[in-house]
Coordinates of C-alpha atoms in Angstrom, one line a residue:
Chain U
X1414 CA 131.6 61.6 122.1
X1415 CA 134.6 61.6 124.4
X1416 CA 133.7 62.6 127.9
X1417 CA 136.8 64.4 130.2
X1418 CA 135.3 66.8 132.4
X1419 CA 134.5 65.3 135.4
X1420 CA 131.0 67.0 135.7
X1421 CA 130.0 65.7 132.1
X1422 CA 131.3 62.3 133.4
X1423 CA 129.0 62.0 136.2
X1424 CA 126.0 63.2 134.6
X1425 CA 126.6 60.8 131.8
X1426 CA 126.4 57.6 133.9
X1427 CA 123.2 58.5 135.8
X1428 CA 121.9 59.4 132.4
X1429 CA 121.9 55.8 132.3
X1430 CA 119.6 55.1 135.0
X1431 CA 116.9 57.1 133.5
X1432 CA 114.1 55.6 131.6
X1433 CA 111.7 56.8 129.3
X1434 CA 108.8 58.7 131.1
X1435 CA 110.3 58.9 134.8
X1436 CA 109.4 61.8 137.0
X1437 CA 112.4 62.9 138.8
X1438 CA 113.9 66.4 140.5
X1439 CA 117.0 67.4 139.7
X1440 CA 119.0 69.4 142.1
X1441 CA 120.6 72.7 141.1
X1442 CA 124.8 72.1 139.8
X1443 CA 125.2 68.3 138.1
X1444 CA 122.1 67.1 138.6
X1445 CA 120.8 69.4 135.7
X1446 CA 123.4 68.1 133.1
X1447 CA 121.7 65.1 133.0
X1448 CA 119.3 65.5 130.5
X1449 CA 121.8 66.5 128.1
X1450 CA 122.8 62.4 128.5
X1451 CA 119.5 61.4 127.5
X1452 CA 118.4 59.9 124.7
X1453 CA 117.0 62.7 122.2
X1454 CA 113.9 60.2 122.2
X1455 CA 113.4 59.8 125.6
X1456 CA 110.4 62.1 127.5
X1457 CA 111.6 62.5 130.8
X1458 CA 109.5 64.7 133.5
X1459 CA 111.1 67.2 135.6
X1460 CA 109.3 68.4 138.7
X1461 CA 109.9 71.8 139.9
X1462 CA 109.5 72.4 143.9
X1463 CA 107.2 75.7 143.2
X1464 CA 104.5 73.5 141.3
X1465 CA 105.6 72.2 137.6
X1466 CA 106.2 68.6 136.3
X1467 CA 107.4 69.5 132.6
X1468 CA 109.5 72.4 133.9
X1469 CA 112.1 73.6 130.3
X1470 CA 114.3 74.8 129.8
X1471 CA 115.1 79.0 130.2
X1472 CA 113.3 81.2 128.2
X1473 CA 114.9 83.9 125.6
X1474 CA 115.2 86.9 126.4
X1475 CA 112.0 89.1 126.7
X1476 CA 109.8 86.4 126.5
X1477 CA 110.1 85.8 130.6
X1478 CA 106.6 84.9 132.0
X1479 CA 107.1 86.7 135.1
X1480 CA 104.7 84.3 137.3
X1481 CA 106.6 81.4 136.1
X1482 CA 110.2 80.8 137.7
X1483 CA 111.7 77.4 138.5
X1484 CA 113.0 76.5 141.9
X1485 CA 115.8 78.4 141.5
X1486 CA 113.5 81.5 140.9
X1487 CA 115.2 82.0 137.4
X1488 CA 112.6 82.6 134.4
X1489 CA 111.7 79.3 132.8
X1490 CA 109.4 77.4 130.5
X1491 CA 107.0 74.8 130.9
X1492 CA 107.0 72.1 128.1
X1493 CA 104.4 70.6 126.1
X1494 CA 102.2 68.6 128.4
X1495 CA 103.4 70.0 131.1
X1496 CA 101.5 71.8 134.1
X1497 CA 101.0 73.9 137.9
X1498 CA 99.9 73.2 140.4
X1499 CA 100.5 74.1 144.2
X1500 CA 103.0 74.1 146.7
X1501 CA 101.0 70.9 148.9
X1502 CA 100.7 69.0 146.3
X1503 CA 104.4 70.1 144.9
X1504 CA 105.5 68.6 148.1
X1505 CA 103.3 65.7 148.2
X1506 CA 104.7 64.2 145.0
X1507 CA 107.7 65.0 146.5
X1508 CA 107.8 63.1 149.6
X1509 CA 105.2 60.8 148.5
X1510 CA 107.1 58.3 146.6
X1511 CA 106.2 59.7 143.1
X1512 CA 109.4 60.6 142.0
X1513 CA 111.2 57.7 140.4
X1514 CA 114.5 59.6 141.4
X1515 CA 115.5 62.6 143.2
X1516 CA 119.4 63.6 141.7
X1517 CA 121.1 65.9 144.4
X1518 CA 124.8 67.6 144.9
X1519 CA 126.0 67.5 148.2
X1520 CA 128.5 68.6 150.4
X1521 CA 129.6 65.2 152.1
X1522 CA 127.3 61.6 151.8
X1523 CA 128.7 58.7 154.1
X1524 CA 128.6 55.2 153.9
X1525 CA 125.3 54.2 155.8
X1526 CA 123.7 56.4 153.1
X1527 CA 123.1 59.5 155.3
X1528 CA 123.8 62.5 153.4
X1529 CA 124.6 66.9 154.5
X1530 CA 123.9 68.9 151.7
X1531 CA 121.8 71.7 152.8
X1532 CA 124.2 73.8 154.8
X1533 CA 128.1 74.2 156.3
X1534 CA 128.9 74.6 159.9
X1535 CA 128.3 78.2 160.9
X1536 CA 125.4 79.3 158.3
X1537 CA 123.2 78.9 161.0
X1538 CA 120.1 81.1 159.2
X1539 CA 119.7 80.0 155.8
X1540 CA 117.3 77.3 156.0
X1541 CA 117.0 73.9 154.5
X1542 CA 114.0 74.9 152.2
X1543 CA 112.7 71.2 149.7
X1544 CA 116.3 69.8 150.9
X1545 CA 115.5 67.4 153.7
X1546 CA 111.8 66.4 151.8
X1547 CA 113.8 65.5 148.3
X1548 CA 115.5 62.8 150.3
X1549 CA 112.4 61.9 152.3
X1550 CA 109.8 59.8 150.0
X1551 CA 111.5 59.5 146.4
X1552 CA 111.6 55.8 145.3
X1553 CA 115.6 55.9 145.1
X1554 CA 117.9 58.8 145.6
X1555 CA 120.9 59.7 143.2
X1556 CA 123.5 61.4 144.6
X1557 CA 125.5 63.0 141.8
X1558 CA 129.1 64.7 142.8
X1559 CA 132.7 65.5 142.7
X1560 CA 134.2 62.5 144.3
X1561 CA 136.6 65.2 146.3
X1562 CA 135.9 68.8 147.8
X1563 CA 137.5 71.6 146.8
X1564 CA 141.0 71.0 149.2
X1565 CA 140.9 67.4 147.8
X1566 CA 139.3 65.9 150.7
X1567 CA 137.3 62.9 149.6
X1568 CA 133.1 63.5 149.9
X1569 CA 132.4 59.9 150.3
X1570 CA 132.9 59.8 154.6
X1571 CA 132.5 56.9 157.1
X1572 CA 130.3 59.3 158.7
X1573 CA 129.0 62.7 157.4
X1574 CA 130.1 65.5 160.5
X1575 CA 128.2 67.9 158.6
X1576 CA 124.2 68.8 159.0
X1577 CA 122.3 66.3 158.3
X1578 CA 119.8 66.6 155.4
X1579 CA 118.5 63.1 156.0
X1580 CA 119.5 59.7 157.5
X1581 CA 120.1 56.3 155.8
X1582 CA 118.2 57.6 152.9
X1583 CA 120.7 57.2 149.9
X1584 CA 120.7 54.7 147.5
X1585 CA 123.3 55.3 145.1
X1586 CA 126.4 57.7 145.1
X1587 CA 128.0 58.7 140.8
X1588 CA 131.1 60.7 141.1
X1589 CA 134.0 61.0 138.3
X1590 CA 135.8 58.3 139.7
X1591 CA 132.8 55.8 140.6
X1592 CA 129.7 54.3 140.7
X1593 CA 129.1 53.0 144.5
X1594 CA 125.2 51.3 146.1
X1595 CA 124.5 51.7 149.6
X1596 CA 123.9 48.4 150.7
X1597 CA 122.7 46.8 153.8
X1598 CA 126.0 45.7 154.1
X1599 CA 127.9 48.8 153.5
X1600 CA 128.4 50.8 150.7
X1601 CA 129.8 49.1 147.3
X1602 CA 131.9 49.7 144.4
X1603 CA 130.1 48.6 141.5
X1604 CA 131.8 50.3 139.0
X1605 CA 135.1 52.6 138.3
X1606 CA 135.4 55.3 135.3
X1607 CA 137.5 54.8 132.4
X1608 CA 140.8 55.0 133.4
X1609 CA 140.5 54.8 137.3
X1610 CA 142.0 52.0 138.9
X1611 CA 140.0 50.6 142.1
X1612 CA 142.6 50.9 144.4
X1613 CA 142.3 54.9 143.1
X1614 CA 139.1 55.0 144.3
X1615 CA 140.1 53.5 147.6
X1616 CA 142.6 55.8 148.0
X1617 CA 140.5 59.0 147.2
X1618 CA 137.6 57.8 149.9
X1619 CA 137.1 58.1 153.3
X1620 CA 134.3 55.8 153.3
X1621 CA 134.9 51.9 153.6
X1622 CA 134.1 50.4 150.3
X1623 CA 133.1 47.0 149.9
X1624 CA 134.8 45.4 146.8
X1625 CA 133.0 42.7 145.3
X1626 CA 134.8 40.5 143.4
X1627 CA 134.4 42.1 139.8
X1628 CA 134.3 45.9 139.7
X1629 CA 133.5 46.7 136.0
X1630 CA 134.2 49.7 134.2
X1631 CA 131.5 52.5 133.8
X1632 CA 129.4 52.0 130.4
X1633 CA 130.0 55.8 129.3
Chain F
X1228 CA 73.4 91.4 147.5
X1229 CA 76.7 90.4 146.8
X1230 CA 79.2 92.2 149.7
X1231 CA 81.4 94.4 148.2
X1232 CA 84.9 92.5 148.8
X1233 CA 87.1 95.6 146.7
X1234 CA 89.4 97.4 148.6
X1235 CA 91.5 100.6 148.5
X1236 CA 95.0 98.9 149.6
X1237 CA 95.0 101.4 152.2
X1238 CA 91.5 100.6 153.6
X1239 CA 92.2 97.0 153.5
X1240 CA 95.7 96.6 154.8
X1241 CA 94.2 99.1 157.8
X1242 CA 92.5 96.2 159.1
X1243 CA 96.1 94.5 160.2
X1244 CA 97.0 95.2 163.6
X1245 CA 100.2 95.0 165.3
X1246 CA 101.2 91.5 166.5
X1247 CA 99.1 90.1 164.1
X1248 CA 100.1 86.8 162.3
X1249 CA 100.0 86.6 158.6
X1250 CA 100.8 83.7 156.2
X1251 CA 102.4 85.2 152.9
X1252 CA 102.1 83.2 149.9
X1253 CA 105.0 83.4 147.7
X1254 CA 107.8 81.5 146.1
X1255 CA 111.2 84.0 146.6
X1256 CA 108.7 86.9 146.0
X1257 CA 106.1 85.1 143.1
X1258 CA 102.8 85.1 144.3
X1259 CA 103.1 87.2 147.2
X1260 CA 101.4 90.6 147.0
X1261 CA 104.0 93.5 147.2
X1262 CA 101.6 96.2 146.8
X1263 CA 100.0 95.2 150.3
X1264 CA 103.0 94.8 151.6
X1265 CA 104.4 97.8 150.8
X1266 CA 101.5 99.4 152.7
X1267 CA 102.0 97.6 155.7
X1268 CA 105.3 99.0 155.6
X1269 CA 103.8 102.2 154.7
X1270 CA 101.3 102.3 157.8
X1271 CA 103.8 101.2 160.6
X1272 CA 102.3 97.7 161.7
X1273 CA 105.0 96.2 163.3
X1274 CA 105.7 93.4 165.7
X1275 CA 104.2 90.0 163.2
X1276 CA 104.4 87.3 163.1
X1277 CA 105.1 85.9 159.4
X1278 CA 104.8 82.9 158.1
X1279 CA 105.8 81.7 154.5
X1280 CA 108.0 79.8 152.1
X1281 CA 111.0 82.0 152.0
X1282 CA 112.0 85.2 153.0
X1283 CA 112.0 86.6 149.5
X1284 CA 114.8 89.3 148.6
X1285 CA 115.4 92.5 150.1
X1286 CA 112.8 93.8 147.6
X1287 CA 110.4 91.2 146.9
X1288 CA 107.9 89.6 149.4
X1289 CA 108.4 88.7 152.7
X1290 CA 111.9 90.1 152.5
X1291 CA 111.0 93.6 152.8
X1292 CA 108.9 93.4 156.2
X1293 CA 112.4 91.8 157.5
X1294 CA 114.6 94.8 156.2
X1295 CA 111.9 97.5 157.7
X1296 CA 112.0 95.9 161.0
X1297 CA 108.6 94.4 161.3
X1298 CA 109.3 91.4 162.0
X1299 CA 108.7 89.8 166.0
X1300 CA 109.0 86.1 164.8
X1301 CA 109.3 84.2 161.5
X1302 CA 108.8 80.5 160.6
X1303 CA 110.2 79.4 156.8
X1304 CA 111.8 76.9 155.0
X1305 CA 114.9 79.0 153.5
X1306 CA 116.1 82.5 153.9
X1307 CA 119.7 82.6 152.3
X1308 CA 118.3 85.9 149.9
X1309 CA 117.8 88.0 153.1
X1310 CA 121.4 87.9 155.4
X1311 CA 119.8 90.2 157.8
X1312 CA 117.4 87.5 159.2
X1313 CA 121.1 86.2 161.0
X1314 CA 121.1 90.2 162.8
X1315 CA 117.6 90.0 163.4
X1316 CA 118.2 86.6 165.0
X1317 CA 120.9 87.7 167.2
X1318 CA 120.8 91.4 167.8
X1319 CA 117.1 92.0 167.8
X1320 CA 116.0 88.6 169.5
X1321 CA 113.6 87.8 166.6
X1322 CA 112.1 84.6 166.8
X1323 CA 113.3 82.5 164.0
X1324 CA 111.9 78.7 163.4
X1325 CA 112.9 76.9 159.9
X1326 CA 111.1 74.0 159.0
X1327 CA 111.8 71.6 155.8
X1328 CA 109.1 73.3 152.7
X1329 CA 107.2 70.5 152.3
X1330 CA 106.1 70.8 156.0
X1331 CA 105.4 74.4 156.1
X1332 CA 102.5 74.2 153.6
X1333 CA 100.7 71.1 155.1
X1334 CA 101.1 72.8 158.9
X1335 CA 99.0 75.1 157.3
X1336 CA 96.9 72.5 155.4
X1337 CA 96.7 71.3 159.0
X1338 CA 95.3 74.7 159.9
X1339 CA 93.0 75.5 157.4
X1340 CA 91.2 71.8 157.0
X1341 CA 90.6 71.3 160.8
X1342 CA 93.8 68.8 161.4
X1343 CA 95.5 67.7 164.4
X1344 CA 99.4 68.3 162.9
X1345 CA 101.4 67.2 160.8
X1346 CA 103.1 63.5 160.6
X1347 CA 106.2 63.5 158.6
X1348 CA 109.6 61.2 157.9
X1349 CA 111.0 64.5 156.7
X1350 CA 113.9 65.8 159.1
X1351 CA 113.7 63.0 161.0
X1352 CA 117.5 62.8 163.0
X1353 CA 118.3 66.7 161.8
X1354 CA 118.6 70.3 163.0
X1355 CA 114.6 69.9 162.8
X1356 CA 114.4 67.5 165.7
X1357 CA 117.5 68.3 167.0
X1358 CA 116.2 72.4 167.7
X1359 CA 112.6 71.2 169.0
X1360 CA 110.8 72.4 166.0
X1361 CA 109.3 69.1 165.5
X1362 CA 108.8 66.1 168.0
X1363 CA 109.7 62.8 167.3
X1364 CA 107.0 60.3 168.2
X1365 CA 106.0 57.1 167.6
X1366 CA 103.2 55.4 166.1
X1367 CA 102.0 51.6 165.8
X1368 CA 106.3 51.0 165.8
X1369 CA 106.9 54.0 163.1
X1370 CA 108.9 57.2 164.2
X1371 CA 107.7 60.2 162.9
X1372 CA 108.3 64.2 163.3
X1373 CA 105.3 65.5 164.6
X1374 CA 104.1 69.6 163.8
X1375 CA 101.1 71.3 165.1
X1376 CA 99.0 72.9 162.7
X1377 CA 99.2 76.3 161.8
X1378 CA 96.8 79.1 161.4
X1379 CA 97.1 83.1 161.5
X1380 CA 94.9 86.2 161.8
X1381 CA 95.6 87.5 158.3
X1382 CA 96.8 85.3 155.1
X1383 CA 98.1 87.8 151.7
X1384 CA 98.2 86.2 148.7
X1385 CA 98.4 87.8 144.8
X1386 CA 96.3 85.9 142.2
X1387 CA 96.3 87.1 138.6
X1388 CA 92.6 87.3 137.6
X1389 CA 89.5 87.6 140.6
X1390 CA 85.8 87.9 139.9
X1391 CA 84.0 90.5 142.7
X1392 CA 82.9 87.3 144.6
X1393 CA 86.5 86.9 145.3
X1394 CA 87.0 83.8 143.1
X1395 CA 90.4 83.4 141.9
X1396 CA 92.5 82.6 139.2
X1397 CA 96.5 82.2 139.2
X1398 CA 99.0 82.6 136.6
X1399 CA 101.7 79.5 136.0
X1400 CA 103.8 79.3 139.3
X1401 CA 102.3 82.3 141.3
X1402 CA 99.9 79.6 142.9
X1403 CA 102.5 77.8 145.4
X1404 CA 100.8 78.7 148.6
X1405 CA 97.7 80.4 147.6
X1406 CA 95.0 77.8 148.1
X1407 CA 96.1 76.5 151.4
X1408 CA 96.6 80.4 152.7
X1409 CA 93.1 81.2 152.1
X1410 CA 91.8 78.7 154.0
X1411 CA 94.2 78.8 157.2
X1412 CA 93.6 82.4 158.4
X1413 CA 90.7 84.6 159.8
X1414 CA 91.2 87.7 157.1
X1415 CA 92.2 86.5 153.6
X1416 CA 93.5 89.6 151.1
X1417 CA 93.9 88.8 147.7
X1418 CA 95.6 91.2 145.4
X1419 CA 94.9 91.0 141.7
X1420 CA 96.9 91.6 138.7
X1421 CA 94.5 91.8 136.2
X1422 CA 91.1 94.0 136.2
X1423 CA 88.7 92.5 138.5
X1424 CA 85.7 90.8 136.6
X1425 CA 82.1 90.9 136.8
X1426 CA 80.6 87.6 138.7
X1427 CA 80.3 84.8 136.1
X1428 CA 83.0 85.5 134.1
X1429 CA 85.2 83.8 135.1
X1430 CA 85.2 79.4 134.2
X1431 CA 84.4 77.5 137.1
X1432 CA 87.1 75.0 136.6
X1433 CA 89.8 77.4 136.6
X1434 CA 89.2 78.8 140.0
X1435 CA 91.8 77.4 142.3
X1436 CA 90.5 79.5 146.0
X1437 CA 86.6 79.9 145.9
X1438 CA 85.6 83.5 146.8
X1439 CA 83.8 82.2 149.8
X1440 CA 87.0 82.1 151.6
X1441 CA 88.6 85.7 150.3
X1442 CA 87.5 88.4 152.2
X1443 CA 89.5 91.5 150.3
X1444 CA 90.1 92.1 147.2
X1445 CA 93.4 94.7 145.9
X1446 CA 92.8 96.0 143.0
X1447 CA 97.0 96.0 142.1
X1448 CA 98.5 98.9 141.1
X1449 CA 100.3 98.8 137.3
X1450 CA 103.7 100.0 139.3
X1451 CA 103.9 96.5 140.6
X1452 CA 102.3 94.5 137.5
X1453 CA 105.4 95.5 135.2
X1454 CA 107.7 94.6 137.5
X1455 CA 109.4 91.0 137.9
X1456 CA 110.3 89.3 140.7
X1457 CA 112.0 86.1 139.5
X1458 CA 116.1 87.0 139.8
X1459 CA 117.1 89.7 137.6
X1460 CA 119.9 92.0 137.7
X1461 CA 117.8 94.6 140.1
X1462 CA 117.1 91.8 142.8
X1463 CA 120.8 90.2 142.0
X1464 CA 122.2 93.5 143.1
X1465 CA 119.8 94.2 145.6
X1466 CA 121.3 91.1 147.7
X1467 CA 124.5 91.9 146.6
X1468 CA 124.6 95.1 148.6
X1469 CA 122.7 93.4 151.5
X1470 CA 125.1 91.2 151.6
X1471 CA 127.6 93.6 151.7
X1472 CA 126.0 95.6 154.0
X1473 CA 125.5 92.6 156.6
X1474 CA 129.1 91.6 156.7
X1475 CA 130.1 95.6 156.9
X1476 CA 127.8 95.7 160.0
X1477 CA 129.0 92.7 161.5
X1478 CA 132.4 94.0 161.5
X1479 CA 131.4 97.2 162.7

């Protein structure tokens, strides 16, 4: 299967990170495509903020269980072996270092591995809701995004200038054009997509990238 | 004698006075009871404080005590459905505090199970230190935000099945907050989807808040039963046109 879009691209290569029978929240945008990269054999958990692990996928039409929504309050389904429970405990798993990964979009991540993805400037009453506790406790945090915003402006900053959602708290940033570890050191190119040239990446990021001496090419 | 805990909505929600706190239970409107809210609304309290999750929609849950006005302060962890909270904020001097979700529901853990506060790495070095909502302190060399707990005069929550003890059952995600309300406030009104049972009915280990902490019971009304809450083309539009409504006001 040939992979172009550069959503599909992303999701792919954390696909890869998963293993069978992890527990993980996936934020809302490219963090959901991931399971799609999964192997079909593969049982992975999905927590839900309002009180699932097993949350499924929509259900059809007219079949809505109108006291079950996931955290996006659409209608959804809860799989087999799935189950509830409440919001403490939602959060508790949350921050608690239960969740092998949390996957989030963002607005801008920098290179110390402090990342702004719950607000812009100027939205001063919307709230950060889970935001700030999905980066707070999981064992690693994903950060899964286009490489550049919407004007072209890279997302991978020396330092983020937007709200902060958490410090130092990212581990590893997948966009279309790389795979990059935030390492006491700085943050490192590990690997470049198909196609993509290193000094591409370099060129497309704000952040200073450490280059190790090999950069391989993304196993997608 | 077992007290009789079942209440015309109108009887019970009579017993909420203005300035009271209450903690709503709800998820964007699942889990919290509209019926009673609608009857606050109805009666004219005014002037609470709410605590909850979110602020609903402008027809679902906490979101329609913001659009009628009745609303003095308000602590949650995400609002973005309700655009009015930014007027409230700013032209009505309503008192807004947003702190992360996770530390909302243990504040009122805090509250209900006799803590000092909350600890917490969450928002550590964000808008949630930064605007004083929680303190930064340190223990034994680790920093941590520090909340106080938080308790209120009234807590509302809907469950989906209730024995006359007050014993509760929930359906799927309607839960969220419900267990942790009941315990954190002085006046707890549950409001019940399905036809109140008789005592003993109901299995023992399915009963998430024990009746011992539910004072009211709300017997809901069908009107609200058939109608969903998660987003659907009514609630879609329903922000729509608050939206539209907020940015035509602001321009104004």
């Amino acid at each position: 299967m040939s992979i172009t879009s550069p959503k599909d691209i992303i999701a792919k290569r954390v696909a890869l990170e998963f293993e069978d029978g992890m527990l993980v929240n996936l934020g809302r945008g490219i963090p959901l495509l991931v399971p799609k990269y999964l192997p079909k054999d593969y049982l992975v958990w999905c927590e839900s903020e309002n009180g699932v692990i097993g949350v499924g996928p929509a259900p059809e039409k007219g079949k809505e269980n109108p006291f079950l929504t996931d955290a996006a309050n659409m209608p959804a389904t809860i799989l087999p072996g799935g189950c509830t429970f409440d919001s403490a405990k939602s959060f508790g798993i949350v921050r608690g270092g239960h969740l092998d990964y949390s996957v989030l979009g963002t607005f801008q991540v920098d290179q110390e591995g402090n990342i702004a993805n719950w607000t812009v400037p100027g939205e001063a009453y919307t709230g950060m809701g889970g935001a700030m506790d999905l980066v707070a406790g999981a064992k690693k945090i994903i950060v899964a995004t286009e490489h550049c915003d919407k004007n072209g402006l890279s997302k991978i900053l020396k330092k983020c200038t937007f709200p902060l959602t958490g410090i130092k708290c990212v581990d590893i940033i997948v966009t279309e054009l790389a795979f990059m570890v935030v390492t006491e050191a700085g943050l490192e190119l590990r690997e470049v997509a198909p196609g993509i040239s290193v000094e591409e990446v370099i060129a497309k990021t704000d952040a200073e990238l450490i280059i190790p001496e090999s950069v391989s090419e993304m196993p997608i | 004698m077992l007290l009789n805990k079942i209440m015309s909505t109108k009887e019970a929600v009579s017993k909420i006075k203005d300035g009271s706190s209450i903690i709503i239970s709800g998820f964007c409107g699942i889990g919290s009871p509209d019926d009673v809210i609608d009857e606050i609304i109805e009666q004219g309290i005014k002037d609470l404080t709410i605590i909850a999750n979110d602020g609903g929609t402008p027809i679902t849950g906490v979101g329609k005590l913001l659009y009628a006005g009745r609303v003095k302060k308000f602590l949650c962890s995400w609002c973005a459905f309700t655009p009015i909270v930014a007027r409230l904020v700013e032209e009505n001097g309503m008192e807004m505090e947003f702190n992360p979700q996770g530390t909302v529901v243990e504040r009122i853990r805090a509250g209900g199970c006799g803590l000092g506060g909350v600890l917490t790495k969450t928002g550590l070095g964000t808008v949630v230190e930064e605007k004083g909502w929680g303190k930064r302190i340190k223990i034994e060399g680790e920093e941590w935000l520090y909340h106080t707990p938080l308790r209120s005069d009234v807590a509302l929550i809907e469950a989906y099945q209730a024995d006359e003890a007050g014993n509760l059952v929930f359906n799927r995600t309607q839960l969220n907050y419900a267990e942790l309300a009941s315990m954190a406030a002085t006046l707890v009104i549950a409001s019940v989807v399905k036809p109140i049972s008789k005592i003993g009915e109901l299995d023992p280990d399915h009963i998430r808040v024990p009746g011992a902490l539910v004072d009211i019971l709300v017997q809901q009304d069908e009107r609200y039963v058939e109608q969903p809450k998660y987003l659907n083309p009514t609630i879609l539009d329903a922000i729509k046109k608050a939206n539209q409504e907020f940015k035509a006001g602001v321009q104004r």
